[in-house]
PDB file of C-alpha atoms in Angstrom:
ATOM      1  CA  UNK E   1     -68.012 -27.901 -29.756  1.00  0.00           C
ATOM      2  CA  UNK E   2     -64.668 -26.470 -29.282  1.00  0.00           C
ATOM      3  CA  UNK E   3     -61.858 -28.609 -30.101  1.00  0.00           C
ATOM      4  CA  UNK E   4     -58.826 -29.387 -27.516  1.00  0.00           C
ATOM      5  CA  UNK E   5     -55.935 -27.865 -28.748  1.00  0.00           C
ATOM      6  CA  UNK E   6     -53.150 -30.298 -29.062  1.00  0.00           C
ATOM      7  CA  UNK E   7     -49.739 -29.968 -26.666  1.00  0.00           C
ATOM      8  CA  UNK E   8     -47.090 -28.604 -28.413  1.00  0.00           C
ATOM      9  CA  UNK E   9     -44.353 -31.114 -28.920  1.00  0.00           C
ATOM     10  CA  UNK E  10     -41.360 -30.321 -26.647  1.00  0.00           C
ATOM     11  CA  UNK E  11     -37.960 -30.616 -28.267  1.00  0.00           C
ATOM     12  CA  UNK E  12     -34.850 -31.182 -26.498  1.00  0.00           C
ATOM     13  CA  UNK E  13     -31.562 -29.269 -28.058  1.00  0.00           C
ATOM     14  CA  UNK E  14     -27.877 -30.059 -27.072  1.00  0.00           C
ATOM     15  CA  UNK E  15     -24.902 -28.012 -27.478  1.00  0.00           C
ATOM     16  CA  UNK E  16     -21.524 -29.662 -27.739  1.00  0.00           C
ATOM     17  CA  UNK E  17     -17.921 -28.556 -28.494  1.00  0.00           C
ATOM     18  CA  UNK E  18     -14.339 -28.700 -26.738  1.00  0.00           C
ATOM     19  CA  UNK E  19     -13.446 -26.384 -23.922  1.00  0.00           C
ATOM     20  CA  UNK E  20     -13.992 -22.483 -23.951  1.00  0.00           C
ATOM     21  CA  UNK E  21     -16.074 -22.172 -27.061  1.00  0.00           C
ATOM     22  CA  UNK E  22     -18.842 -20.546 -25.694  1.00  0.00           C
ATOM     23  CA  UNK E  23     -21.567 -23.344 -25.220  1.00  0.00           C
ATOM     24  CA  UNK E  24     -22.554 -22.078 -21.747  1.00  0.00           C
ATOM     25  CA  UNK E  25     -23.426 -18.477 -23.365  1.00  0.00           C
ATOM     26  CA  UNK E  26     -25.153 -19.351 -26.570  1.00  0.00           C
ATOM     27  CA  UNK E  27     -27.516 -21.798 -24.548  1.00  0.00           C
ATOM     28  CA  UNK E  28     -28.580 -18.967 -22.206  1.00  0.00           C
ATOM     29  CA  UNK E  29     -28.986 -16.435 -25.603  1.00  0.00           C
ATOM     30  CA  UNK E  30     -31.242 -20.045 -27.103  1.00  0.00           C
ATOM     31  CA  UNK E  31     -33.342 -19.844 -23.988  1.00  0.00           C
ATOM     32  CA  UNK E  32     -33.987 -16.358 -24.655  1.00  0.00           C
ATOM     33  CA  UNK E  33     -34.756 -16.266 -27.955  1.00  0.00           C
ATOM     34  CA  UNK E  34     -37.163 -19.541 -27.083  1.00  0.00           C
ATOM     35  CA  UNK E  35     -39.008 -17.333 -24.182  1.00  0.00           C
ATOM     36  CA  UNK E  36     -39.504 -14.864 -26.736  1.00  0.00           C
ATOM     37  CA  UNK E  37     -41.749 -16.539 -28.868  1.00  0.00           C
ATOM     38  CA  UNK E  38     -43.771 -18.432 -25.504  1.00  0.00           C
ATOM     39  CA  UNK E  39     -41.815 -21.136 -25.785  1.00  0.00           C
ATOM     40  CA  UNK E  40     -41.207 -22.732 -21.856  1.00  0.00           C
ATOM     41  CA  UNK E  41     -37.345 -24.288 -21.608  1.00  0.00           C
ATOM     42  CA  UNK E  42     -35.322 -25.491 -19.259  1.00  0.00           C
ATOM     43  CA  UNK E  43     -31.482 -24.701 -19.311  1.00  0.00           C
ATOM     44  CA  UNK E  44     -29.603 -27.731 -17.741  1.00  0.00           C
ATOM     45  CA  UNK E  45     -25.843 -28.873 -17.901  1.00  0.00           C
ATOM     46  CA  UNK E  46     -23.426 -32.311 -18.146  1.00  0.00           C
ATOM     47  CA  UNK E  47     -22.288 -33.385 -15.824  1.00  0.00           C
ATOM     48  CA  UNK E  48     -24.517 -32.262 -13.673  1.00  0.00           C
ATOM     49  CA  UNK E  49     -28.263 -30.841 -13.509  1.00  0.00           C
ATOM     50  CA  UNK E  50     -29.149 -32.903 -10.496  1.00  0.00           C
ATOM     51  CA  UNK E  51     -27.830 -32.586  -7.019  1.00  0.00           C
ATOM     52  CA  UNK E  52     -26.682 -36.530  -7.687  1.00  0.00           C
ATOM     53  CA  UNK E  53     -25.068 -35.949 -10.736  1.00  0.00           C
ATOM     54  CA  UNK E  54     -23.448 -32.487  -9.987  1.00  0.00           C
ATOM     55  CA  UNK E  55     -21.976 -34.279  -6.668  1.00  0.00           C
ATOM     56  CA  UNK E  56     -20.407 -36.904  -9.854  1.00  0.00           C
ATOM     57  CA  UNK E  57     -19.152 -33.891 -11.770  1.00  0.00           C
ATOM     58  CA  UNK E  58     -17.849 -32.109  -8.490  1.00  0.00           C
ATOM     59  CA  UNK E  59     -15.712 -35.644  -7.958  1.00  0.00           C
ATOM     60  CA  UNK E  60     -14.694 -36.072 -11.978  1.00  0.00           C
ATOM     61  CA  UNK E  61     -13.752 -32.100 -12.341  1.00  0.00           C
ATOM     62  CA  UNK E  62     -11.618 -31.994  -9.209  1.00  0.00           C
ATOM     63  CA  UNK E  63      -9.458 -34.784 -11.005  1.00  0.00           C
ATOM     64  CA  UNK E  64     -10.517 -37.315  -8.187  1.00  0.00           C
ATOM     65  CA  UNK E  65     -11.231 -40.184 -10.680  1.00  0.00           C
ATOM     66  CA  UNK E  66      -8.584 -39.467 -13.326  1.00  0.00           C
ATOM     67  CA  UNK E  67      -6.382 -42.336 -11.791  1.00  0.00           C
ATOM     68  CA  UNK E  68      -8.943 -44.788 -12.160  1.00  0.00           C
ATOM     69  CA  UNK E  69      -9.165 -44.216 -16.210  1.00  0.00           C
ATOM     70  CA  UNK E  70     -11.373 -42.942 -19.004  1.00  0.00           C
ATOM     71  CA  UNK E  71     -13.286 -46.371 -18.913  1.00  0.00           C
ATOM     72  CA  UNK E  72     -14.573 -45.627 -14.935  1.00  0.00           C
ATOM     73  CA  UNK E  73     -15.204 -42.027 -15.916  1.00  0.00           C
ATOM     74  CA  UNK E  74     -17.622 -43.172 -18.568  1.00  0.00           C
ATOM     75  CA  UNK E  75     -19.176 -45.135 -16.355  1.00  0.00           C
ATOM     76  CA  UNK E  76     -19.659 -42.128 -13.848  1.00  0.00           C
ATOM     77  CA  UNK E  77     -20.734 -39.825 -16.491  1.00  0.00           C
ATOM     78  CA  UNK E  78     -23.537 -42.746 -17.324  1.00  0.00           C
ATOM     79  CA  UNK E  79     -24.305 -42.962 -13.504  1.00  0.00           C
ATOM     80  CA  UNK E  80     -24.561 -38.821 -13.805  1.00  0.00           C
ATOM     81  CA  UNK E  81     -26.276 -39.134 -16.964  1.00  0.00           C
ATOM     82  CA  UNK E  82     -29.068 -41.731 -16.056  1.00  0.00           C
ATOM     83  CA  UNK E  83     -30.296 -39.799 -13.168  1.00  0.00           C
ATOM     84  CA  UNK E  84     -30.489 -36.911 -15.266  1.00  0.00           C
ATOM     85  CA  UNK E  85     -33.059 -37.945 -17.567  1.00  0.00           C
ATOM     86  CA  UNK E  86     -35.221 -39.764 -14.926  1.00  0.00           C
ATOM     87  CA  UNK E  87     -35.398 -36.392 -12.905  1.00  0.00           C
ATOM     88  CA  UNK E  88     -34.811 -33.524 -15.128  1.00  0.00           C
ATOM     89  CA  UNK E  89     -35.061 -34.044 -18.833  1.00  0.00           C
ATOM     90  CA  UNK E  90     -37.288 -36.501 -19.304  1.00  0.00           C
ATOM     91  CA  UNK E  91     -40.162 -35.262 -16.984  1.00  0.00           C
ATOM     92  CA  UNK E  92     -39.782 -31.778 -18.672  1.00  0.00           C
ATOM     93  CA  UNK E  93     -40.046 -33.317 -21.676  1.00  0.00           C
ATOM     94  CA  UNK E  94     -43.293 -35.268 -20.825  1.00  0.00           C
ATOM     95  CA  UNK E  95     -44.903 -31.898 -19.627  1.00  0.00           C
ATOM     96  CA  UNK E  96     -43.846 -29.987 -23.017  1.00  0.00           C
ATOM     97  CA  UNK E  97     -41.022 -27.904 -21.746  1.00  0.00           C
ATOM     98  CA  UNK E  98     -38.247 -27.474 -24.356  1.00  0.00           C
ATOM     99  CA  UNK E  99     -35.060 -28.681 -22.582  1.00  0.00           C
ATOM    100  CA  UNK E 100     -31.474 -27.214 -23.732  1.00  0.00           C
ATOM    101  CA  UNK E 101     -27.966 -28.856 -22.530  1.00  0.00           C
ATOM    102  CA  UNK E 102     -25.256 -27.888 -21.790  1.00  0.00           C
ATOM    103  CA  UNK E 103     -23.622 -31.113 -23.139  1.00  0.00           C
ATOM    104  CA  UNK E 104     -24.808 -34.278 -23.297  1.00  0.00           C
ATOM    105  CA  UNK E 105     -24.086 -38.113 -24.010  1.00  0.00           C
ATOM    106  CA  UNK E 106     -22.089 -36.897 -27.423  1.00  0.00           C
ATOM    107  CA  UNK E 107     -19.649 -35.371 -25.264  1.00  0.00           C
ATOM    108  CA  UNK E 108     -18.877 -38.869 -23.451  1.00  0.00           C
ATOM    109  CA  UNK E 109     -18.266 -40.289 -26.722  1.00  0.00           C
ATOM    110  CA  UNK E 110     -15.587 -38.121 -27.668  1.00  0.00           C
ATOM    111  CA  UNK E 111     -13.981 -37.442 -24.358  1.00  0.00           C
ATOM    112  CA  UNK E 112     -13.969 -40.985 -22.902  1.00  0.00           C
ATOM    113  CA  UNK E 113     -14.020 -42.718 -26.643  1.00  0.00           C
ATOM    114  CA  UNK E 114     -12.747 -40.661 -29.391  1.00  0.00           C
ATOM    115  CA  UNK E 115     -10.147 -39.370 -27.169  1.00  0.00           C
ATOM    116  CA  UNK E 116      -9.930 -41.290 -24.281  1.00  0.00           C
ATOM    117  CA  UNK E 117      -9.423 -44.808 -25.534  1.00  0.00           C
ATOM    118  CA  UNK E 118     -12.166 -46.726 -24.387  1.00  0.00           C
ATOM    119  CA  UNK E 119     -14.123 -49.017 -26.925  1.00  0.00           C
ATOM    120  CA  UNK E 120     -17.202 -48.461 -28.657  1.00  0.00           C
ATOM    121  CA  UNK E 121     -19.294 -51.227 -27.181  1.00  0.00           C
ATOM    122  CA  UNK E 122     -18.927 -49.819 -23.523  1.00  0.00           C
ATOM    123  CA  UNK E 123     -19.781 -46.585 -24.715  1.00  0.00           C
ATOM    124  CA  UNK E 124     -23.009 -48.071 -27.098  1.00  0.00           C
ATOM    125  CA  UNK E 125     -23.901 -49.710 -23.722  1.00  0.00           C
ATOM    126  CA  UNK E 126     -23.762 -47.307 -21.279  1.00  0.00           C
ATOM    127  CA  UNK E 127     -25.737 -44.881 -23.891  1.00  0.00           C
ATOM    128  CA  UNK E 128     -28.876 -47.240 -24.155  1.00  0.00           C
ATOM    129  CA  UNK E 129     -28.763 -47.283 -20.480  1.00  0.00           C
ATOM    130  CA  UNK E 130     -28.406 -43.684 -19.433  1.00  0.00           C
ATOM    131  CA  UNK E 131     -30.805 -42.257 -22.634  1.00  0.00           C
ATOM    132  CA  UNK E 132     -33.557 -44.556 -22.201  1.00  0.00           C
ATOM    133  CA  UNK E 133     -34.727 -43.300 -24.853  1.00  0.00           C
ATOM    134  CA  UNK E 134     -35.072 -39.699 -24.307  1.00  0.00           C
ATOM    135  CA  UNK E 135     -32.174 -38.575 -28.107  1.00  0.00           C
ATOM    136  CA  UNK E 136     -31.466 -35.190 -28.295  1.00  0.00           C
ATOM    137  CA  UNK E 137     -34.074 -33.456 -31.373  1.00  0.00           C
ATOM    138  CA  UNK E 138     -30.838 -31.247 -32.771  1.00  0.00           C
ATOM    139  CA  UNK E 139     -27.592 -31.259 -31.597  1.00  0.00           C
ATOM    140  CA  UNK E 140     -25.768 -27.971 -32.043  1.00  0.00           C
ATOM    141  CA  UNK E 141     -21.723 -28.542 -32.409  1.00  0.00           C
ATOM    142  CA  UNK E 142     -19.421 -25.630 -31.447  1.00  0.00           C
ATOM    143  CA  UNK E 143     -16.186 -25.894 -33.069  1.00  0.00           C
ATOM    144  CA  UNK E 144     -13.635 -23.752 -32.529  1.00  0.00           C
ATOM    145  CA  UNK E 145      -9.418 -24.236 -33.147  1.00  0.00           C
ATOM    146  CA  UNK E 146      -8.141 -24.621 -29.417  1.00  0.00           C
ATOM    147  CA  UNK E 147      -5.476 -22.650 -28.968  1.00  0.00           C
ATOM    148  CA  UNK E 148      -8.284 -19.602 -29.461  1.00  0.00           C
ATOM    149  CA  UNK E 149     -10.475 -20.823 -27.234  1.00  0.00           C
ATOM    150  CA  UNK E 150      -7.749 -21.021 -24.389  1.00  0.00           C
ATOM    151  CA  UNK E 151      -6.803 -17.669 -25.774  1.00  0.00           C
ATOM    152  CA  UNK E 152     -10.819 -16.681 -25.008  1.00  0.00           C
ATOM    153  CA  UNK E 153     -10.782 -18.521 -21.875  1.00  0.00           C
ATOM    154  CA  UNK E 154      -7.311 -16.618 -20.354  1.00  0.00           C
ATOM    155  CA  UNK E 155      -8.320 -12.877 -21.828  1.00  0.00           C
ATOM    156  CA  UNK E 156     -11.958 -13.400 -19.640  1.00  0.00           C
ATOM    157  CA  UNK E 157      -9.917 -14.973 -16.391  1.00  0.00           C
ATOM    158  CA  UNK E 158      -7.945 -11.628 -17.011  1.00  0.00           C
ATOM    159  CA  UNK E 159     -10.895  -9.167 -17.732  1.00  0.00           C
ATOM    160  CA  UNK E 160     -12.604 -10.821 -14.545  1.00  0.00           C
ATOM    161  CA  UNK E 161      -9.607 -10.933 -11.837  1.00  0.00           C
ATOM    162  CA  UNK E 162      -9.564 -14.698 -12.038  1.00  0.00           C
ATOM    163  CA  UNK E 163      -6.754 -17.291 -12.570  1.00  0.00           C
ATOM    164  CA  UNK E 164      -7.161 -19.769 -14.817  1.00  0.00           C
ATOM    165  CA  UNK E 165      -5.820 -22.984 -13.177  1.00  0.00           C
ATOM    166  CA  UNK E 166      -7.947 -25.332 -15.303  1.00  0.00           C
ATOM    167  CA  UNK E 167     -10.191 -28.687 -14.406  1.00  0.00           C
ATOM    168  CA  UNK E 168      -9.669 -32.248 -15.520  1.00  0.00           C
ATOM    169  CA  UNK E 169     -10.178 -31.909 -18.657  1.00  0.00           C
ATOM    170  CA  UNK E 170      -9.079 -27.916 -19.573  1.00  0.00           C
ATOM    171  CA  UNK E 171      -5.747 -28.714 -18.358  1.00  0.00           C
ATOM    172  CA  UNK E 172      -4.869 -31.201 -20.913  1.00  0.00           C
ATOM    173  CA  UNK E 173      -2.032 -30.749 -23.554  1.00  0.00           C
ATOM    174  CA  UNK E 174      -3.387 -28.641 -26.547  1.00  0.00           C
ATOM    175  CA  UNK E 175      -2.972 -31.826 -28.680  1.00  0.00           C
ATOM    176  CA  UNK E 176      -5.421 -33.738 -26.706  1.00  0.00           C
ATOM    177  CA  UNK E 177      -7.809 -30.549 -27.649  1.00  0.00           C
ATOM    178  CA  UNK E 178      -6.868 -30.705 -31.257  1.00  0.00           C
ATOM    179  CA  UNK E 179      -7.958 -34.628 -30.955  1.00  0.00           C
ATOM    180  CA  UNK E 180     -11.211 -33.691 -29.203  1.00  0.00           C
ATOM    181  CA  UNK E 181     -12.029 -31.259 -31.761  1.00  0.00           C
ATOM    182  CA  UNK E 182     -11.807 -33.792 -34.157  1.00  0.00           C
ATOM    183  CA  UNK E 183     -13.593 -36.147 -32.278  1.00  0.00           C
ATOM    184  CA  UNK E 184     -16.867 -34.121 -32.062  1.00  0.00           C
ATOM    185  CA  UNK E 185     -16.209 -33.309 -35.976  1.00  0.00           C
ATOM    186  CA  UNK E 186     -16.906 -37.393 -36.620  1.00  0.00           C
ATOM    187  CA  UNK E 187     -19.354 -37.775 -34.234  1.00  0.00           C
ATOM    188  CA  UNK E 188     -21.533 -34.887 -36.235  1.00  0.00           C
ATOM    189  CA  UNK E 189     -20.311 -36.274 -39.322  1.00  0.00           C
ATOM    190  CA  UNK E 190     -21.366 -39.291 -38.173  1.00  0.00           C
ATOM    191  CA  UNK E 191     -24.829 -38.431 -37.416  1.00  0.00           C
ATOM    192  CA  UNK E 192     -25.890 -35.393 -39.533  1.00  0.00           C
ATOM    193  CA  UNK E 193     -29.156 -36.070 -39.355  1.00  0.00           C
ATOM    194  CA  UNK E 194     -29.511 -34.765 -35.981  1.00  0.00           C
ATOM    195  CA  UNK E 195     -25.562 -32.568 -35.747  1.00  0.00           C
ATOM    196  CA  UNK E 196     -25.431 -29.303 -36.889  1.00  0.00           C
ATOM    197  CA  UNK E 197     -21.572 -27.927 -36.567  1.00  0.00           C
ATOM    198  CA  UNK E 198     -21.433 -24.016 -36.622  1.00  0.00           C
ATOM    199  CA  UNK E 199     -17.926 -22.160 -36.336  1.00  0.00           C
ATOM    200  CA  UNK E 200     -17.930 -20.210 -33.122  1.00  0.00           C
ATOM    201  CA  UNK E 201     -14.787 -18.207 -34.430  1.00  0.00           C
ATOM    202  CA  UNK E 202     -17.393 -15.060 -34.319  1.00  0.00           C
ATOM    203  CA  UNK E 203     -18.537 -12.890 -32.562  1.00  0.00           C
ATOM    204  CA  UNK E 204     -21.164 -14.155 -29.222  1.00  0.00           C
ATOM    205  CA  UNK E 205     -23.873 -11.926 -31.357  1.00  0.00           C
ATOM    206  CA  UNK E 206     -23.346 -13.429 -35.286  1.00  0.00           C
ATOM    207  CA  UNK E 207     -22.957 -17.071 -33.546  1.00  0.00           C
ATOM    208  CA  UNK E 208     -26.632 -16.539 -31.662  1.00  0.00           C
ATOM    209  CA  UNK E 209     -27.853 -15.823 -35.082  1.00  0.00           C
ATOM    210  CA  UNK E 210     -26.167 -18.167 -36.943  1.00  0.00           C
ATOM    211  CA  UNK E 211     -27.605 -20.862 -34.234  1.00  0.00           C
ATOM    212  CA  UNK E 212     -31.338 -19.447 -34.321  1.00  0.00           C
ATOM    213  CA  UNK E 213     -31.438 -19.727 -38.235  1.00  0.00           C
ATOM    214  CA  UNK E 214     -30.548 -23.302 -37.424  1.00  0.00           C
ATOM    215  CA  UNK E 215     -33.186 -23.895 -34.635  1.00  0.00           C
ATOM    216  CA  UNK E 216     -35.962 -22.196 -36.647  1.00  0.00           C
ATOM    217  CA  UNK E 217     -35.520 -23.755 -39.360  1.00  0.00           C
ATOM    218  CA  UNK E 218     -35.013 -27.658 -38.159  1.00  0.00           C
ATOM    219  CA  UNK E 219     -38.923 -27.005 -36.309  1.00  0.00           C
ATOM    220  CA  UNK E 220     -41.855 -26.340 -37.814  1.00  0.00           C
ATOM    221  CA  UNK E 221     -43.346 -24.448 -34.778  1.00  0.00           C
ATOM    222  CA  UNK E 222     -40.826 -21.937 -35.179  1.00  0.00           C
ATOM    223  CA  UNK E 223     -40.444 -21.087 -38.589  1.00  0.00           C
ATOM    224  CA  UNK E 224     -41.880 -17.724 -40.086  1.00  0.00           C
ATOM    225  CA  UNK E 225     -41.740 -16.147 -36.466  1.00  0.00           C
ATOM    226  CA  UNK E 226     -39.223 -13.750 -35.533  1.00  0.00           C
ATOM    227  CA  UNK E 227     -37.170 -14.369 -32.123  1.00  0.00           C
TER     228      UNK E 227
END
């Protein structure tokens, strides 16, 4: 009698980092690398991945909530967040798809906490709500010194015909970015069992590798197989 072969256990991956460091790319080049080896994923995004929560980030990125303060944005991103993971994430997750993020509720924590000001206990709360459970397996942190990341962001604008006018958050004072830097530094500190901070001062090509060595390793269902 032949045996059922047992579901492969889906993971779910989240990138994180300040603005222009290249998360967007490198989860596209993950994706890639996953399909390569049979592996099914799903590329989503925060805010957003749901027509209800990209209509939230729509609101929050035009700057439309900025008077009402970091503590009502958290809540928003929560309200975004929640209806992610009952409609995207979690139901991939139950049917074995790999899910990779384009942010997540880290990102919250050192935008509206870290750097924002609110307190710890709103954010705790509003992260057992939103999550319900559903963690990310590995978090991948970006980090990357500001200023060369706005360099980055203004040489593509350039090389594209596009002007950079910047959204809520990428028109901020370079400080704030040096304090958001180091606010996703303590939050992987914080939590290395699941953060894994790479320097994306390199080239899009070394950092893909540098991110599958990391993802190949952390899961046993990848490891001895080459991408």
């Amino acid at each position: 009698m032949l045996e059922t072969p047992q579901r492969r256990p889906a993971r779910f991956i989240t990138f994180e980092g300040g603005e222009g460091v290249g998360k967007s790319t490198q989860v596209r080049r993950l994706l890639t690398r996953l399909a390569n080896k049979g592996i099914e994923g799903v590329r989503t995004r925060e805010p957003g991945g749901t027509p209800k929560a990209e209509a939230i980030r729509s609101f929050i990125l035009q700057g439309r909530s900025e008077a009402w303060g970091a503590g009502a944005e958290a809540v928003l991103f929560a309200a975004a967040r929640l209806d992610h993971v009952n409609q995207l994430i979690g139901p991939n997750l139950e049917k074995g798809t790999w899910v990779v993020s384009d942010r997540f509720c880290d990102s919250t924590r050192a935008y509206q906490g870290l750097t924002g000001g609110v307190e710890d206990r709103l954010i705790d709360a509003l992260e057992v709500l939103a999550l319900d459970g559903h963690s990310p397996d590995l978090t991948i942190v970006l980090d990357m010194d500001p200023v060369i990341a706005f360099e980055r962001v203004q040489r593509r604008a350039v090389e594209d015909g596009l002007q950079v006018t910047g959204d809520r958050f990428e028109k901020e004072e370079i400080e704030w970015h040096r304090r958001l830097r180091h606010g996703f530094l303590d939050i992987a500190s914080a939590n290395a069992y699941r953060c894994v901070v790479i320097s994306a001062e390199q080239s899009e090509e070394a950092l893909e590798e540098a991110i599958w060595d990391v993802v190949s390793s952390r899961f046993p269902e990848l490891q001895g197989r080459a991408a």
